[in-house]
mmCIF file of C-alpha atoms (C1' of nucleotides) and ligand atoms in Angstrom:
data_model
loop_
_atom_site.group_PDB
_atom_site.id
_atom_site.type_symbol
_atom_site.label_atom_id
_atom_site.label_comp_id
_atom_site.label_asym_id
_atom_site.label_seq_id
_atom_site.Cartn_x
_atom_site.Cartn_y
_atom_site.Cartn_z
ATOM 1 C CA UNK A 255 93.100 107.143 87.944
ATOM 2 C CA UNK A 256 90.753 107.839 90.826
ATOM 3 C CA UNK A 257 92.106 108.616 94.236
ATOM 4 C CA UNK A 258 89.887 107.788 97.170
ATOM 5 C CA UNK A 259 90.739 108.595 100.690
ATOM 6 C CA UNK A 260 91.187 112.043 102.163
ATOM 7 C CA UNK A 261 87.991 113.834 101.281
ATOM 8 C CA UNK A 262 85.154 113.932 103.797
ATOM 9 C CA UNK A 263 82.097 111.918 102.962
ATOM 10 C CA UNK A 264 78.997 110.180 104.284
ATOM 11 C CA UNK A 265 80.942 107.448 105.950
ATOM 12 C CA UNK A 266 77.995 105.423 107.182
ATOM 13 C CA UNK A 267 76.750 105.075 103.616
ATOM 14 C CA UNK A 268 80.299 104.393 102.409
ATOM 15 C CA UNK A 269 80.600 101.448 104.781
ATOM 16 C CA UNK A 270 77.195 99.895 104.188
ATOM 17 C CA UNK A 271 77.577 100.247 100.433
ATOM 18 C CA UNK A 272 80.904 98.457 100.534
ATOM 19 C CA UNK A 273 79.493 95.677 102.700
ATOM 20 C CA UNK A 274 76.652 95.209 100.251
ATOM 21 C CA UNK A 275 79.088 94.966 97.363
ATOM 22 C CA UNK A 276 81.219 92.470 99.246
ATOM 23 C CA UNK A 277 78.210 90.334 100.050
ATOM 24 C CA UNK A 278 77.128 90.395 96.419
ATOM 25 C CA UNK A 279 80.561 89.340 95.237
ATOM 26 C CA UNK A 280 80.731 86.530 97.740
ATOM 27 C CA UNK A 281 77.363 85.234 96.631
ATOM 28 C CA UNK A 282 78.399 85.457 92.989
ATOM 29 C CA UNK A 283 81.817 83.867 93.460
ATOM 30 C CA UNK A 284 80.918 81.176 95.956
ATOM 31 C CA UNK A 285 82.995 82.766 98.690
ATOM 32 C CA UNK A 286 81.876 82.540 102.289
ATOM 33 C CA UNK A 287 81.732 85.773 104.247
ATOM 34 C CA UNK A 288 81.675 84.122 107.664
ATOM 35 C CA UNK A 289 81.016 86.144 110.852
ATOM 36 C CA UNK A 290 84.676 86.774 111.624
ATOM 37 C CA UNK A 291 85.520 87.716 108.049
ATOM 38 C CA UNK A 292 82.514 89.965 107.842
ATOM 39 C CA UNK A 293 83.385 91.715 111.075
ATOM 40 C CA UNK A 294 87.031 92.231 110.069
ATOM 41 C CA UNK A 295 85.961 93.803 106.795
ATOM 42 C CA UNK A 296 83.600 96.080 108.708
ATOM 43 C CA UNK A 297 86.372 97.088 111.093
ATOM 44 C CA UNK A 298 88.641 97.972 108.188
ATOM 45 C CA UNK A 299 85.900 99.886 106.411
ATOM 46 C CA UNK A 300 84.798 101.798 109.487
ATOM 47 C CA UNK A 301 88.281 102.813 110.505
ATOM 48 C CA UNK A 302 89.253 103.923 107.028
ATOM 49 C CA UNK A 303 92.891 103.698 108.094
ATOM 50 C CA UNK A 304 95.557 101.017 108.066
ATOM 51 C CA UNK A 305 95.075 98.571 110.938
ATOM 52 C CA UNK A 306 97.578 96.007 112.129
ATOM 53 C CA UNK A 307 96.588 92.375 112.520
ATOM 54 C CA UNK A 308 96.836 92.730 116.280
ATOM 55 C CA UNK A 309 94.627 95.835 116.266
ATOM 56 C CA UNK A 310 92.046 93.724 114.506
ATOM 57 C CA UNK A 311 92.597 90.888 116.925
ATOM 58 C CA UNK A 312 92.004 93.261 119.820
ATOM 59 C CA UNK A 313 88.557 94.139 118.488
ATOM 60 C CA UNK A 314 87.693 90.523 117.746
ATOM 61 C CA UNK A 315 88.807 89.451 121.171
ATOM 62 C CA UNK A 316 86.720 92.158 122.846
ATOM 63 C CA UNK A 317 83.715 90.937 120.893
ATOM 64 C CA UNK A 318 84.203 87.258 121.646
ATOM 65 C CA UNK A 319 85.087 86.371 118.068
ATOM 66 C CA UNK A 320 88.506 84.907 118.760
ATOM 67 C CA UNK A 321 91.610 85.539 120.786
ATOM 68 C CA UNK A 322 94.537 84.000 118.916
ATOM 69 C CA UNK A 323 96.612 85.515 116.088
ATOM 70 C CA UNK A 324 95.549 82.970 113.454
ATOM 71 C CA UNK A 325 91.971 84.176 113.785
ATOM 72 C CA UNK A 326 92.928 87.631 112.581
ATOM 73 C CA UNK A 327 95.452 86.490 109.999
ATOM 74 C CA UNK A 328 93.081 83.982 108.434
ATOM 75 C CA UNK A 329 90.359 86.547 108.054
ATOM 76 C CA UNK A 330 92.788 89.087 106.629
ATOM 77 C CA UNK A 331 94.206 86.536 104.204
ATOM 78 C CA UNK A 332 90.729 85.753 102.997
ATOM 79 C CA UNK A 333 89.869 89.420 102.508
ATOM 80 C CA UNK A 334 93.129 90.160 100.708
ATOM 81 C CA UNK A 335 92.787 87.158 98.410
ATOM 82 C CA UNK A 336 89.183 88.025 97.685
ATOM 83 C CA UNK A 337 90.236 91.563 96.824
ATOM 84 C CA UNK A 338 88.266 93.142 99.663
ATOM 85 C CA UNK A 339 91.342 94.417 101.458
ATOM 86 C CA UNK A 340 94.959 95.267 100.722
ATOM 87 C CA UNK A 341 98.105 94.792 102.713
ATOM 88 C CA UNK A 342 100.263 97.889 103.204
ATOM 89 C CA UNK A 343 103.809 96.548 103.169
ATOM 90 C CA UNK A 344 105.437 99.653 104.549
ATOM 91 C CA UNK A 345 103.259 99.494 107.667
ATOM 92 C CA UNK A 346 102.699 95.770 108.080
ATOM 93 C CA UNK A 347 99.046 96.691 108.125
ATOM 94 C CA UNK A 348 95.796 96.226 106.265
ATOM 95 C CA UNK A 349 93.173 98.463 104.732
ATOM 96 C CA UNK A 350 89.809 97.920 103.090
ATOM 97 C CA UNK A 351 89.883 98.199 99.318
ATOM 98 C CA UNK A 352 88.432 101.457 98.079
ATOM 99 C CA UNK A 353 87.536 100.024 94.679
ATOM 100 C CA UNK A 354 85.633 96.959 95.789
ATOM 101 C CA UNK A 355 84.714 94.702 92.976
ATOM 102 C CA UNK A 356 87.024 95.968 90.279
ATOM 103 C CA UNK A 357 90.212 94.127 89.418
ATOM 104 C CA UNK A 358 93.026 96.606 89.848
ATOM 105 C CA UNK A 359 96.599 97.403 90.803
ATOM 106 C CA UNK A 360 96.407 99.755 93.734
ATOM 107 C CA UNK A 361 98.819 102.505 94.721
ATOM 108 C CA UNK A 362 98.668 104.097 98.146
ATOM 109 C CA UNK A 363 99.230 107.510 99.680
ATOM 110 C CA UNK A 364 99.965 106.866 103.333
ATOM 111 C CA UNK A 365 99.989 109.545 106.008
ATOM 112 C CA UNK A 366 102.792 108.885 108.470
ATOM 113 C CA UNK A 367 101.048 110.932 111.103
ATOM 114 C CA UNK A 368 97.467 109.662 111.202
ATOM 115 C CA UNK A 369 97.873 106.446 109.222
ATOM 116 C CA UNK A 370 95.046 107.363 106.885
ATOM 117 C CA UNK A 371 95.495 105.851 103.450
ATOM 118 C CA UNK A 372 94.229 106.933 100.058
ATOM 119 C CA UNK A 373 94.020 104.364 97.291
ATOM 120 C CA UNK A 374 94.706 105.171 93.670
ATOM 121 C CA UNK A 375 94.323 102.865 90.751
ATOM 122 C CA UNK A 376 97.326 102.581 88.497
ATOM 123 C CA UNK A 377 98.014 101.135 85.104
ATOM 124 C CA UNK A 378 100.129 98.148 86.037
ATOM 125 C CA UNK A 379 102.553 97.175 83.313
ATOM 126 C CA UNK A 380 102.609 100.613 81.776
ATOM 127 C CA UNK A 381 104.800 103.345 83.118
ATOM 128 C CA UNK A 382 108.491 103.340 83.838
ATOM 129 C CA UNK A 383 108.541 100.270 85.981
ATOM 130 C CA UNK A 384 106.916 98.152 83.297
ATOM 131 C CA UNK A 385 109.441 99.395 80.773
ATOM 132 C CA UNK A 386 112.336 98.619 83.085
ATOM 133 C CA UNK A 387 110.951 95.144 83.700
ATOM 134 C CA UNK A 388 110.612 94.380 80.001
ATOM 135 C CA UNK A 389 114.122 95.662 79.344
ATOM 136 C CA UNK A 390 115.486 93.407 82.054
ATOM 137 C CA UNK A 391 113.446 90.382 81.000
ATOM 138 C CA UNK A 392 111.685 90.421 84.364
ATOM 139 C CA UNK A 393 108.184 88.976 84.651
ATOM 140 C CA UNK A 394 106.101 91.079 87.033
ATOM 141 C CA UNK A 395 103.472 89.255 89.061
ATOM 142 C CA UNK A 396 102.630 91.789 91.728
ATOM 143 C CA UNK A 397 103.442 95.433 92.333
ATOM 144 C CA UNK A 398 103.775 97.398 95.553
ATOM 145 C CA UNK A 399 103.454 101.164 95.195
ATOM 146 C CA UNK A 400 103.268 103.082 98.443
ATOM 147 C CA UNK A 401 104.004 106.771 98.896
ATOM 148 C CA UNK A 402 104.505 107.965 102.440
ATOM 149 C CA UNK A 403 104.143 111.527 103.618
ATOM 150 C CA UNK A 404 101.588 113.895 105.088
ATOM 151 C CA UNK A 405 97.909 114.010 104.236
ATOM 152 C CA UNK A 406 96.212 117.398 103.742
ATOM 153 C CA UNK A 407 94.864 117.464 107.299
ATOM 154 C CA UNK A 408 98.197 116.650 108.900
ATOM 155 C CA UNK A 409 100.128 119.281 106.962
ATOM 156 C CA UNK A 410 98.616 122.084 108.998
ATOM 157 C CA UNK A 411 100.961 122.342 111.921
ATOM 158 C CA UNK A 412 100.067 119.221 113.874
ATOM 159 C CA UNK A 413 102.705 116.879 112.447
ATOM 160 C CA UNK A 414 106.415 116.582 113.173
ATOM 161 C CA UNK B 188 116.306 104.989 83.895
ATOM 162 C CA UNK B 189 119.060 102.450 84.357
ATOM 163 C CA UNK B 190 118.274 99.014 85.667
ATOM 164 C CA UNK B 191 121.064 97.227 87.455
ATOM 165 C CA UNK B 192 120.782 93.734 88.690
ATOM 166 C CA UNK B 193 120.290 90.668 86.560
ATOM 167 C CA UNK B 194 123.120 90.835 84.057
ATOM 168 C CA UNK B 195 126.354 88.966 84.737
ATOM 169 C CA UNK B 196 129.392 91.046 85.494
ATOM 170 C CA UNK B 197 132.816 91.175 87.097
ATOM 171 C CA UNK B 198 131.485 90.972 90.582
ATOM 172 C CA UNK B 199 134.771 91.327 92.425
ATOM 173 C CA UNK B 200 135.354 94.655 90.718
ATOM 174 C CA UNK B 201 131.746 95.631 91.285
ATOM 175 C CA UNK B 202 132.131 95.147 95.037
ATOM 176 C CA UNK B 203 135.487 96.844 95.458
ATOM 177 C CA UNK B 204 134.420 99.772 93.330
ATOM 178 C CA UNK B 205 131.329 100.251 95.465
ATOM 179 C CA UNK B 206 133.356 100.055 98.671
ATOM 180 C CA UNK B 207 135.735 102.676 97.343
ATOM 181 C CA UNK B 208 132.841 104.983 96.507
ATOM 182 C CA UNK B 209 131.337 104.464 99.940
ATOM 183 C CA UNK B 210 134.616 105.236 101.632
ATOM 184 C CA UNK B 211 135.009 108.379 99.571
ATOM 185 C CA UNK B 212 131.531 109.550 100.448
ATOM 186 C CA UNK B 213 132.079 108.911 104.128
ATOM 187 C CA UNK B 214 135.293 110.884 104.071
ATOM 188 C CA UNK B 215 133.605 113.723 102.243
ATOM 189 C CA UNK B 216 130.494 113.803 104.413
ATOM 190 C CA UNK B 217 132.080 113.185 107.803
ATOM 191 C CA UNK B 218 130.374 109.816 108.179
ATOM 192 C CA UNK B 219 132.130 107.008 109.985
ATOM 193 C CA UNK B 220 132.362 103.694 108.199
ATOM 194 C CA UNK B 221 133.180 101.672 111.310
ATOM 195 C CA UNK B 222 134.211 98.003 111.096
ATOM 196 C CA UNK B 223 130.708 96.628 111.588
ATOM 197 C CA UNK B 224 129.140 99.058 109.134
ATOM 198 C CA UNK B 225 131.862 98.370 106.614
ATOM 199 C CA UNK B 226 131.413 94.637 106.921
ATOM 200 C CA UNK B 227 127.626 94.811 106.608
ATOM 201 C CA UNK B 228 127.936 96.874 103.442
ATOM 202 C CA UNK B 229 130.393 94.321 102.075
ATOM 203 C CA UNK B 230 128.020 91.477 102.899
ATOM 204 C CA UNK B 231 125.186 93.212 101.075
ATOM 205 C CA UNK B 232 127.378 94.016 98.093
ATOM 206 C CA UNK B 233 128.849 90.538 97.830
ATOM 207 C CA UNK B 234 125.528 88.761 98.070
ATOM 208 C CA UNK B 235 123.833 91.025 95.557
ATOM 209 C CA UNK B 236 120.503 89.826 96.932
ATOM 210 C CA UNK B 237 118.127 90.956 99.647
ATOM 211 C CA UNK B 238 119.346 89.873 103.076
ATOM 212 C CA UNK B 239 117.350 89.940 106.291
ATOM 213 C CA UNK B 240 118.723 91.631 109.385
ATOM 214 C CA UNK B 241 119.121 88.258 111.044
ATOM 215 C CA UNK B 242 121.000 86.866 108.031
ATOM 216 C CA UNK B 243 123.403 89.746 108.471
ATOM 217 C CA UNK B 244 123.555 89.135 112.192
ATOM 218 C CA UNK B 245 124.459 85.506 111.541
ATOM 219 C CA UNK B 246 127.493 86.551 109.523
ATOM 220 C CA UNK B 247 128.537 89.162 112.064
ATOM 221 C CA UNK B 248 128.176 86.728 114.885
ATOM 222 C CA UNK B 249 130.259 84.099 113.084
ATOM 223 C CA UNK B 250 132.961 86.723 112.611
ATOM 224 C CA UNK B 251 132.958 87.971 116.169
ATOM 225 C CA UNK B 252 131.526 91.368 115.270
ATOM 226 C CA UNK B 253 128.443 91.184 117.451
ATOM 227 C CA UNK B 254 125.711 88.820 118.487
ATOM 228 C CA UNK B 255 122.644 90.896 119.351
ATOM 229 C CA UNK B 256 119.951 92.267 117.004
ATOM 230 C CA UNK B 257 120.732 95.939 117.631
ATOM 231 C CA UNK B 258 124.189 95.396 116.163
ATOM 232 C CA UNK B 259 122.702 94.490 112.801
ATOM 233 C CA UNK B 260 119.867 96.999 112.893
ATOM 234 C CA UNK B 261 122.139 99.891 113.825
ATOM 235 C CA UNK B 262 124.510 99.148 110.984
ATOM 236 C CA UNK B 263 121.648 98.742 108.528
ATOM 237 C CA UNK B 264 120.038 101.983 109.708
ATOM 238 C CA UNK B 265 123.293 103.785 109.153
ATOM 239 C CA UNK B 266 123.732 102.376 105.660
ATOM 240 C CA UNK B 267 120.145 103.152 104.686
ATOM 241 C CA UNK B 268 120.319 106.696 106.019
ATOM 242 C CA UNK B 269 123.652 107.243 104.290
ATOM 243 C CA UNK B 270 122.132 105.990 101.042
ATOM 244 C CA UNK B 271 124.459 102.982 100.803
ATOM 245 C CA UNK B 272 121.640 100.461 101.151
ATOM 246 C CA UNK B 273 117.898 100.250 100.699
ATOM 247 C CA UNK B 274 115.228 98.488 102.655
ATOM 248 C CA UNK B 275 112.919 96.199 100.662
ATOM 249 C CA UNK B 276 109.572 96.542 102.404
ATOM 250 C CA UNK B 277 107.953 93.573 100.729
ATOM 251 C CA UNK B 278 110.673 91.259 102.068
ATOM 252 C CA UNK B 279 111.626 92.936 105.338
ATOM 253 C CA UNK B 280 115.124 92.809 103.957
ATOM 254 C CA UNK B 281 118.004 94.973 102.836
ATOM 255 C CA UNK B 282 120.095 95.393 99.731
ATOM 256 C CA UNK B 283 123.133 97.425 98.766
ATOM 257 C CA UNK B 284 122.350 100.448 96.636
ATOM 258 C CA UNK B 285 123.228 99.947 93.003
ATOM 259 C CA UNK B 286 123.629 103.669 92.353
ATOM 260 C CA UNK B 287 125.984 104.538 95.152
ATOM 261 C CA UNK B 288 126.563 108.208 95.498
ATOM 262 C CA UNK B 289 123.699 109.583 93.467
ATOM 263 C CA UNK B 290 120.592 110.919 95.147
ATOM 264 C CA UNK B 291 117.687 108.954 93.766
ATOM 265 C CA UNK B 292 114.289 107.347 94.205
ATOM 266 C CA UNK B 293 114.792 103.647 93.650
ATOM 267 C CA UNK B 294 112.350 101.118 92.254
ATOM 268 C CA UNK B 295 112.969 97.402 92.590
ATOM 269 C CA UNK B 296 112.378 94.265 90.581
ATOM 270 C CA UNK B 297 112.382 91.437 93.106
ATOM 271 C CA UNK B 298 112.595 87.765 92.182
ATOM 272 C CA UNK B 299 110.363 85.733 94.477
ATOM 273 C CA UNK B 300 112.390 82.627 93.759
ATOM 274 C CA UNK B 301 116.028 83.595 94.252
ATOM 275 C CA UNK B 302 115.570 86.916 96.058
ATOM 276 C CA UNK B 303 117.812 88.699 93.602
ATOM 277 C CA UNK B 304 116.891 92.339 93.235
ATOM 278 C CA UNK B 305 117.395 94.772 90.369
ATOM 279 C CA UNK B 306 117.342 98.473 91.109
ATOM 280 C CA UNK B 307 115.932 101.044 88.737
ATOM 281 C CA UNK B 308 115.984 104.759 89.176
ATOM 282 C CA UNK B 309 112.685 106.522 88.810
ATOM 283 C CA UNK B 310 111.563 110.090 88.504
ATOM 284 C CA UNK B 311 109.976 110.590 91.868
ATOM 285 C CA UNK B 312 107.189 113.153 91.801
ATOM 286 C CA UNK B 313 106.497 112.695 88.124
ATOM 287 C CA UNK B 314 104.313 109.934 86.837
ATOM 288 C CA UNK B 315 100.852 108.904 87.887
ATOM 289 C CA UNK B 316 101.514 108.666 91.583
ATOM 290 C CA UNK B 317 102.831 112.214 91.732
ATOM 291 C CA UNK B 318 99.781 113.465 89.887
ATOM 292 C CA UNK B 319 97.460 111.609 92.225
ATOM 293 C CA UNK B 320 99.282 113.039 95.222
ATOM 294 C CA UNK B 321 99.041 116.602 93.962
ATOM 295 C CA UNK B 322 95.355 116.137 93.189
ATOM 296 C CA UNK B 323 94.742 114.882 96.697
ATOM 297 C CA UNK B 324 96.879 117.543 98.364
ATOM 298 C CA UNK B 325 99.198 114.864 99.676
ATOM 299 C CA UNK B 326 102.832 115.734 100.404
ATOM 300 C CA UNK B 327 105.058 112.817 99.425
ATOM 301 C CA UNK B 328 108.201 112.324 101.497
ATOM 302 C CA UNK B 329 109.219 108.813 100.515
ATOM 303 C CA UNK B 330 108.132 106.341 97.881
ATOM 304 C CA UNK B 331 108.181 102.551 97.888
ATOM 305 C CA UNK B 332 108.034 100.940 94.455
ATOM 306 C CA UNK B 333 108.610 97.205 94.421
ATOM 307 C CA UNK B 334 107.614 94.790 91.666
ATOM 308 C CA UNK B 335 107.656 91.126 92.535
ATOM 309 C CA UNK B 336 107.904 88.307 90.050
ATOM 310 C CA UNK B 337 110.446 86.113 88.333
ATOM 311 C CA UNK B 338 113.881 87.160 87.146
ATOM 312 C CA UNK B 339 115.111 85.988 83.732
ATOM 313 C CA UNK B 340 117.083 83.085 85.211
ATOM 314 C CA UNK B 341 114.194 81.814 87.309
ATOM 315 C CA UNK B 342 111.698 81.858 84.463
ATOM 316 C CA UNK B 343 113.291 78.827 82.856
ATOM 317 C CA UNK B 344 111.506 76.002 84.547
ATOM 318 C CA UNK B 345 113.057 76.077 87.994
ATOM 319 C CA UNK B 346 110.401 78.217 89.707
ATOM 320 C CA UNK B 347 106.933 77.343 90.937
ATOM 321 C "C1'" DG C 298 142.467 115.598 130.486
ATOM 322 C "C1'" DA C 299 137.659 117.215 131.027
ATOM 323 C "C1'" DA C 300 133.409 117.673 128.529
ATOM 324 C "C1'" DC C 301 130.887 116.317 124.844
ATOM 325 C "C1'" DT C 302 129.117 113.382 121.273
ATOM 326 C "C1'" DA C 303 129.048 109.128 118.583
ATOM 327 C "C1'" DA C 304 129.161 104.357 118.680
ATOM 328 C "C1'" DT C 305 128.811 99.853 120.848
ATOM 329 C "C1'" DG C 306 127.571 96.307 124.439
ATOM 330 C "C1'" DT C 307 123.881 94.093 126.746
ATOM 331 C "C1'" DT C 308 119.444 92.720 128.382
ATOM 332 C "C1'" DA C 309 114.896 92.473 127.707
ATOM 333 C "C1'" DT C 310 110.751 92.779 125.283
ATOM 334 C "C1'" DA C 311 107.599 94.330 121.662
ATOM 335 C "C1'" DA C 312 105.439 93.526 117.280
ATOM 336 C "C1'" DC C 313 104.366 90.731 113.431
ATOM 337 C "C1'" DA C 314 103.468 86.102 111.459
ATOM 338 C "C1'" DT C 315 103.069 81.019 110.719
ATOM 339 C "C1'" DA C 316 103.214 75.774 111.552
ATOM 340 C "C1'" DT C 317 100.629 72.127 113.204
ATOM 341 C "C1'" DC C 318 97.040 69.298 114.493
ATOM 342 C "C1'" DA C 319 92.417 68.555 116.410
ATOM 343 C "C1'" DA C 320 87.557 69.626 116.118
ATOM 344 C "C1'" DT C 321 83.597 71.217 113.832
ATOM 345 C "C1'" DA C 322 80.578 72.690 110.046
ATOM 346 C "C1'" DC C 323 79.223 72.760 105.446
ATOM 347 C "C1'" DT C 324 78.541 70.435 100.720
ATOM 348 C "C1'" DG C 325 77.330 67.183 97.503
ATOM 349 C "C1'" DA C 326 76.798 62.532 96.254
ATOM 350 C "C1'" DA C 327 75.506 57.652 97.076
ATOM 351 C "C1'" DT D 171 70.222 60.449 105.413
ATOM 352 C "C1'" DT D 172 74.482 58.762 106.049
ATOM 353 C "C1'" DC D 173 78.873 59.168 104.149
ATOM 354 C "C1'" DA D 174 82.988 61.271 102.290
ATOM 355 C "C1'" DG D 175 85.326 65.227 101.179
ATOM 356 C "C1'" DT D 176 86.389 70.025 101.909
ATOM 357 C "C1'" DA D 177 86.355 74.443 104.265
ATOM 358 C "C1'" DT D 178 86.545 76.644 108.440
ATOM 359 C "C1'" DT D 179 87.597 77.284 113.188
ATOM 360 C "C1'" DG D 180 89.908 76.231 117.778
ATOM 361 C "C1'" DA D 181 94.021 75.887 120.216
ATOM 362 C "C1'" DT D 182 98.921 75.593 121.277
ATOM 363 C "C1'" DA D 183 103.284 76.589 120.260
ATOM 364 C "C1'" DT D 184 106.818 78.735 117.947
ATOM 365 C "C1'" DG D 185 109.214 81.494 114.453
ATOM 366 C "C1'" DT D 186 110.627 86.004 112.637
ATOM 367 C "C1'" DT D 187 111.394 90.867 112.651
ATOM 368 C "C1'" DA D 188 112.329 95.042 115.322
ATOM 369 C "C1'" DT D 189 112.982 98.314 119.187
ATOM 370 C "C1'" DA D 190 113.349 100.259 124.100
ATOM 371 C "C1'" DA D 191 116.400 101.274 127.572
ATOM 372 C "C1'" DC D 192 120.497 101.936 129.839
ATOM 373 C "C1'" DA D 193 125.457 101.089 130.708
ATOM 374 C "C1'" DT D 194 129.981 101.425 128.616
ATOM 375 C "C1'" DT D 195 133.568 102.658 125.558
ATOM 376 C "C1'" DA D 196 135.748 105.367 121.972
ATOM 377 C "C1'" DG D 197 136.613 109.271 119.504
ATOM 378 C "C1'" DT D 198 136.685 114.718 119.178
ATOM 379 C "C1'" DT D 199 137.148 119.348 120.852
ATOM 380 C "C1'" DC D 200 138.607 122.581 123.695
HETATM 381 ZN ZN1 ZN E 87 91.739 98.265 95.975
HETATM 382 ZN ZN1 ZN E 88 97.293 112.483 108.257
HETATM 383 ZN ZN1 ZN E 89 119.912 103.001 95.207
HETATM 384 ZN ZN1 ZN E 90 115.357 84.606 90.360
#
DNA sequence: GAACTAATGTTATAACATATCAATACTGAA
DNA sequence: TTCAGTATTGATATGTTATAACATTAGTTC
């Protein structure tokens, strides 16, 4: 399991690399990375934190790419379905996938103070939850795993 | 790990037993189970499924216990903080705790068809997520673990 | 019964999300 | 290259979930 999220890094490269991967996957899978979708993915990648749909919409609106909620939600739906972004249920917010390209079941470490999010990959049907599901005869289709707390940076005095 | 939720049972006894436990804990911990709070807990226990705040409010309103959103949200906040109910993030809904009284980190199996919810207890900081958090220097305060899919009953033809 | 705290009543609004239908752009075949 | 079919976008309206703010009432303590 690789955790990606709190360490410092060459963020410019991180963003452009992810965009390149996304473009490649769209070309390969016959998906259309239209201007709005492309820009929303960029916004998520650049911010590296969970953004609400209306945060996104604010950017789009400022850039003349659309002013109404469906614009943001459609782009986010596309990105989530394509696997380029994930929805964070506990925040009603969205974040760029940190493992672009690979099929995976993500787990998140979410800082309640700065909203930064680290993404871990998990083994889906293994682990306690999978065992409980099998025992109960429950058929898992999707799993939400989100830990909330304080990231390393926010533990040093500045948080509540 | 005990999973509680999909098996059939003497539901009348299940509800009254839970209410008795809740009353005992309130008496012991100097918490006040006021009429609205009591009724909301009953509603959650009786339904045995995830209910939205406005579902709850509908019942309360029909019974003359309050008509405005804060009435429902305050009662639900109380029950969640007291450990008598849990919030299901993936549904924006609430469910009575199936392990009333014990301190625990719940995990849920949520049927997307009938909204029934089974609650499992998990070992919090153990497991892969805990390891990832320690590796990243992340301090977990709260964990959301919610699997969505089909319950045993809904797997037999009636679901999409 | 005065002072304090907890709970409720009430109004308004914030925040998040979708339904619907019209218009346009792209795609692939006749 | 026109046509039909599909995907995307534009636009309006509305639905759903949640909280802020402040007044009032009820319990509790001294
Ligand atoms: Zn991912
Ligand atoms: Zn932080
Ligand atoms: Zn519980
Ligand atoms: Zn079901």
